[in-house]
mmCIF file of C-alpha atoms in Angstrom:
data_model
loop_
_atom_site.group_PDB
_atom_site.id
_atom_site.type_symbol
_atom_site.label_atom_id
_atom_site.label_comp_id
_atom_site.label_asym_id
_atom_site.label_seq_id
_atom_site.Cartn_x
_atom_site.Cartn_y
_atom_site.Cartn_z
ATOM 1 C CA UNK A 1 38.728 -116.655 -193.414
ATOM 2 C CA UNK A 2 42.042 -118.454 -193.039
ATOM 3 C CA UNK A 3 42.936 -119.409 -189.495
ATOM 4 C CA UNK A 4 46.555 -120.297 -188.817
ATOM 5 C CA UNK A 5 47.068 -122.152 -185.532
ATOM 6 C CA UNK A 6 50.687 -122.198 -184.324
ATOM 7 C CA UNK A 7 52.388 -123.860 -181.399
ATOM 8 C CA UNK A 8 55.142 -121.810 -179.750
ATOM 9 C CA UNK A 9 58.781 -122.691 -180.394
ATOM 10 C CA UNK A 10 60.880 -124.950 -178.197
ATOM 11 C CA UNK A 11 61.110 -123.550 -174.661
ATOM 12 C CA UNK A 12 63.427 -124.154 -171.721
ATOM 13 C CA UNK A 13 62.236 -126.967 -169.476
ATOM 14 C CA UNK A 14 62.528 -125.125 -166.162
ATOM 15 C CA UNK A 15 61.502 -121.680 -164.923
ATOM 16 C CA UNK A 16 59.950 -120.333 -161.744
ATOM 17 C CA UNK A 17 56.507 -120.855 -163.333
ATOM 18 C CA UNK A 18 55.300 -122.448 -166.561
ATOM 19 C CA UNK A 19 54.115 -119.054 -167.801
ATOM 20 C CA UNK A 20 57.669 -117.666 -167.562
ATOM 21 C CA UNK A 21 59.445 -120.327 -169.639
ATOM 22 C CA UNK A 22 61.267 -118.540 -172.510
ATOM 23 C CA UNK A 23 62.206 -119.931 -175.905
ATOM 24 C CA UNK A 24 65.541 -121.653 -176.293
ATOM 25 C CA UNK A 25 67.957 -120.512 -178.987
ATOM 26 C CA UNK A 26 66.841 -123.540 -181.025
ATOM 27 C CA UNK A 27 63.209 -122.511 -180.453
ATOM 28 C CA UNK A 28 63.890 -119.040 -181.820
ATOM 29 C CA UNK A 29 65.567 -120.561 -184.888
ATOM 30 C CA UNK A 30 62.717 -122.966 -185.633
ATOM 31 C CA UNK A 31 60.106 -120.200 -185.270
ATOM 32 C CA UNK A 32 62.157 -117.988 -187.586
ATOM 33 C CA UNK A 33 62.358 -120.829 -190.130
ATOM 34 C CA UNK A 34 58.584 -121.423 -190.005
ATOM 35 C CA UNK A 35 57.838 -117.693 -190.210
ATOM 36 C CA UNK A 36 59.952 -117.313 -193.346
ATOM 37 C CA UNK A 37 58.155 -120.262 -194.932
ATOM 38 C CA UNK A 38 54.727 -119.017 -193.858
ATOM 39 C CA UNK A 39 55.484 -115.519 -195.236
ATOM 40 C CA UNK A 40 55.457 -117.084 -198.715
ATOM 41 C CA UNK A 41 51.811 -118.045 -198.149
ATOM 42 C CA UNK A 42 50.346 -115.108 -196.246
ATOM 43 C CA UNK A 43 51.355 -111.445 -196.549
ATOM 44 C CA UNK A 44 49.835 -110.227 -193.283
ATOM 45 C CA UNK A 45 47.497 -111.132 -190.435
ATOM 46 C CA UNK A 46 44.395 -109.033 -189.788
ATOM 47 C CA UNK A 47 44.217 -110.295 -186.211
ATOM 48 C CA UNK A 48 46.735 -112.161 -184.040
ATOM 49 C CA UNK A 49 45.659 -113.917 -180.829
ATOM 50 C CA UNK A 50 48.556 -114.878 -178.548
ATOM 51 C CA UNK A 51 48.789 -116.724 -175.257
ATOM 52 C CA UNK A 52 50.110 -114.414 -172.531
ATOM 53 C CA UNK A 53 52.895 -116.905 -171.670
ATOM 54 C CA UNK A 54 56.450 -115.695 -172.363
ATOM 55 C CA UNK A 55 57.275 -118.370 -174.959
ATOM 56 C CA UNK A 56 54.162 -117.512 -176.993
ATOM 57 C CA UNK A 57 54.890 -113.785 -176.872
ATOM 58 C CA UNK A 58 58.458 -114.493 -178.028
ATOM 59 C CA UNK A 59 57.106 -116.688 -180.829
ATOM 60 C CA UNK A 60 54.948 -113.795 -182.050
ATOM 61 C CA UNK A 61 57.967 -111.455 -181.871
ATOM 62 C CA UNK A 62 59.862 -113.800 -184.225
ATOM 63 C CA UNK A 63 56.912 -114.282 -186.597
ATOM 64 C CA UNK A 64 56.240 -110.528 -186.747
ATOM 65 C CA UNK A 65 59.731 -109.964 -188.173
ATOM 66 C CA UNK A 66 58.458 -111.613 -191.373
ATOM 67 C CA UNK A 67 54.668 -111.204 -191.326
ATOM 68 C CA UNK A 68 52.987 -108.100 -189.920
ATOM 69 C CA UNK A 69 49.841 -108.200 -187.836
ATOM 70 C CA UNK A 70 47.251 -105.419 -187.749
ATOM 71 C CA UNK A 71 45.638 -106.150 -184.361
ATOM 72 C CA UNK A 72 47.359 -108.205 -181.671
ATOM 73 C CA UNK A 73 45.577 -109.490 -178.555
ATOM 74 C CA UNK A 74 47.031 -111.476 -175.663
ATOM 75 C CA UNK A 75 44.291 -113.850 -174.487
ATOM 76 C CA UNK A 76 43.974 -115.919 -171.316
ATOM 77 C CA UNK A 77 41.767 -118.255 -173.399
ATOM 78 C CA UNK A 78 44.990 -119.492 -175.053
ATOM 79 C CA UNK A 79 46.884 -120.857 -172.052
ATOM 80 C CA UNK A 80 47.870 -124.563 -172.335
ATOM 81 C CA UNK A 81 44.881 -126.130 -170.564
ATOM 82 C CA UNK A 82 42.211 -123.662 -171.684
ATOM 83 C CA UNK A 83 38.887 -124.985 -172.935
ATOM 84 C CA UNK A 84 39.161 -125.486 -176.715
ATOM 85 C CA UNK A 85 35.438 -124.999 -177.300
ATOM 86 C CA UNK A 86 35.480 -121.628 -175.533
ATOM 87 C CA UNK A 87 38.567 -120.593 -177.498
ATOM 88 C CA UNK A 88 36.943 -121.735 -180.761
ATOM 89 C CA UNK A 89 33.858 -119.667 -179.852
ATOM 90 C CA UNK A 90 36.094 -116.625 -179.359
ATOM 91 C CA UNK A 91 37.651 -117.148 -182.811
ATOM 92 C CA UNK A 92 34.241 -117.661 -184.422
ATOM 93 C CA UNK A 93 33.007 -114.455 -182.754
ATOM 94 C CA UNK A 94 35.904 -112.561 -184.354
ATOM 95 C CA UNK A 95 34.978 -114.148 -187.685
ATOM 96 C CA UNK A 96 31.354 -112.995 -187.329
ATOM 97 C CA UNK A 97 32.192 -109.440 -186.271
ATOM 98 C CA UNK A 98 35.211 -108.737 -188.473
ATOM 99 C CA UNK A 99 35.889 -109.218 -192.141
ATOM 100 C CA UNK A 100 39.327 -110.699 -191.474
ATOM 101 C CA UNK A 101 41.061 -112.676 -194.188
ATOM 102 C CA UNK A 102 43.878 -114.135 -192.082
ATOM 103 C CA UNK A 103 43.926 -114.796 -188.357
ATOM 104 C CA UNK A 104 46.902 -116.232 -186.451
ATOM 105 C CA UNK A 105 46.572 -118.037 -183.121
ATOM 106 C CA UNK A 106 49.749 -118.773 -181.103
ATOM 107 C CA UNK A 107 49.298 -121.148 -178.200
ATOM 108 C CA UNK A 108 50.377 -124.439 -176.632
ATOM 109 C CA UNK A 109 49.829 -128.177 -176.682
ATOM 110 C CA UNK A 110 47.373 -129.654 -175.938
ATOM 111 C CA UNK A 111 45.140 -126.663 -176.735
ATOM 112 C CA UNK A 112 46.304 -126.179 -180.346
ATOM 113 C CA UNK A 113 45.350 -129.753 -181.257
ATOM 114 C CA UNK A 114 41.974 -129.588 -179.525
ATOM 115 C CA UNK A 115 41.335 -126.193 -181.117
ATOM 116 C CA UNK A 116 41.758 -127.695 -184.598
ATOM 117 C CA UNK A 117 39.357 -130.480 -183.606
ATOM 118 C CA UNK A 118 36.823 -127.987 -182.243
ATOM 119 C CA UNK A 119 36.941 -125.770 -185.353
ATOM 120 C CA UNK A 120 36.940 -128.746 -187.758
ATOM 121 C CA UNK A 121 34.594 -131.372 -186.277
ATOM 122 C CA UNK A 122 35.487 -133.964 -188.950
ATOM 123 C CA UNK A 123 39.165 -133.828 -187.833
ATOM 124 C CA UNK A 124 40.717 -135.529 -184.824
ATOM 125 C CA UNK A 125 43.051 -133.408 -182.698
ATOM 126 C CA UNK A 126 46.473 -133.433 -184.375
ATOM 127 C CA UNK A 127 49.746 -133.345 -182.444
ATOM 128 C CA UNK A 128 51.800 -130.231 -183.132
ATOM 129 C CA UNK A 129 55.590 -130.217 -182.979
ATOM 130 C CA UNK A 130 57.101 -127.049 -181.552
ATOM 131 C CA UNK A 131 56.650 -124.202 -184.056
ATOM 132 C CA UNK A 132 54.129 -126.310 -185.977
ATOM 133 C CA UNK A 133 51.457 -124.437 -187.938
ATOM 134 C CA UNK A 134 48.055 -125.657 -189.130
ATOM 135 C CA UNK A 135 45.850 -123.900 -191.660
ATOM 136 C CA UNK A 136 42.070 -123.995 -191.395
ATOM 137 C CA UNK A 137 39.723 -122.424 -193.917
ATOM 138 C CA UNK A 138 36.535 -121.184 -192.285
ATOM 139 C CA UNK A 139 33.506 -120.630 -194.487
ATOM 140 C CA UNK A 140 30.291 -119.203 -193.056
ATOM 141 C CA UNK A 141 27.653 -121.883 -192.794
ATOM 142 C CA UNK A 142 30.096 -124.680 -193.625
ATOM 143 C CA UNK A 143 32.422 -124.787 -190.642
ATOM 144 C CA UNK A 144 36.156 -125.283 -190.717
ATOM 145 C CA UNK A 145 38.150 -127.227 -193.273
ATOM 146 C CA UNK A 146 41.518 -128.556 -192.086
ATOM 147 C CA UNK A 147 43.991 -127.798 -194.901
ATOM 148 C CA UNK A 148 47.398 -128.805 -193.561
ATOM 149 C CA UNK A 149 49.782 -129.035 -190.610
ATOM 150 C CA UNK A 150 53.499 -128.397 -191.069
ATOM 151 C CA UNK A 151 56.501 -128.239 -188.781
ATOM 152 C CA UNK A 152 60.001 -126.841 -189.165
ATOM 153 C CA UNK A 153 61.358 -130.243 -190.211
ATOM 154 C CA UNK A 154 58.642 -131.106 -192.718
ATOM 155 C CA UNK A 155 57.729 -127.891 -194.516
ATOM 156 C CA UNK A 156 57.230 -128.120 -198.245
ATOM 157 C CA UNK A 157 55.667 -125.917 -200.905
ATOM 158 C CA UNK A 158 51.892 -126.007 -201.062
ATOM 159 C CA UNK A 159 50.202 -126.136 -204.432
ATOM 160 C CA UNK A 160 46.512 -125.696 -205.174
ATOM 161 C CA UNK A 161 44.605 -128.958 -205.192
ATOM 162 C CA UNK A 162 43.792 -130.220 -208.711
ATOM 163 C CA UNK A 163 40.234 -131.060 -207.658
ATOM 164 C CA UNK A 164 37.512 -128.913 -206.064
ATOM 165 C CA UNK A 165 37.060 -129.073 -202.310
ATOM 166 C CA UNK A 166 33.992 -130.876 -201.032
ATOM 167 C CA UNK A 167 31.795 -129.126 -198.482
ATOM 168 C CA UNK A 168 31.794 -129.824 -194.777
ATOM 169 C CA UNK A 169 30.791 -133.292 -193.642
ATOM 170 C CA UNK A 170 28.938 -131.905 -190.636
#
């Protein structure tokens, strides 16, 4: 299973509550840019898990213009200060129950970084820029392998590695 972990696009700094902060125009543009790039690597998502916050929902709306999702769930386990281990357990439960190929998670810092660390124990929590996307390959019995992390200002084509991947360190 491929797990794509995405941070929402740039949001306004003030709103009546944090949950109601919408994307800025720049945030919409950077999400659109990342979605177009990501569409070259994945045709569709079998499952999409989205934070219920406005900026995350708007991020999914932009991404879905370029990459369809079969099943979309809005999860309280994806709010900014949620417990990464609980969220990782939720994702692993989906992996056990479903035969999904591609799963997208849209959430917030610091959770997205800690989620990568929780799914890939040999990896320290990376810092995501707004609209940043990480790819994790999850293999049953081997855990998660951190493949890459890209942002709207650093995206580049990905080519297959010329050497075989080593198994999990843990």
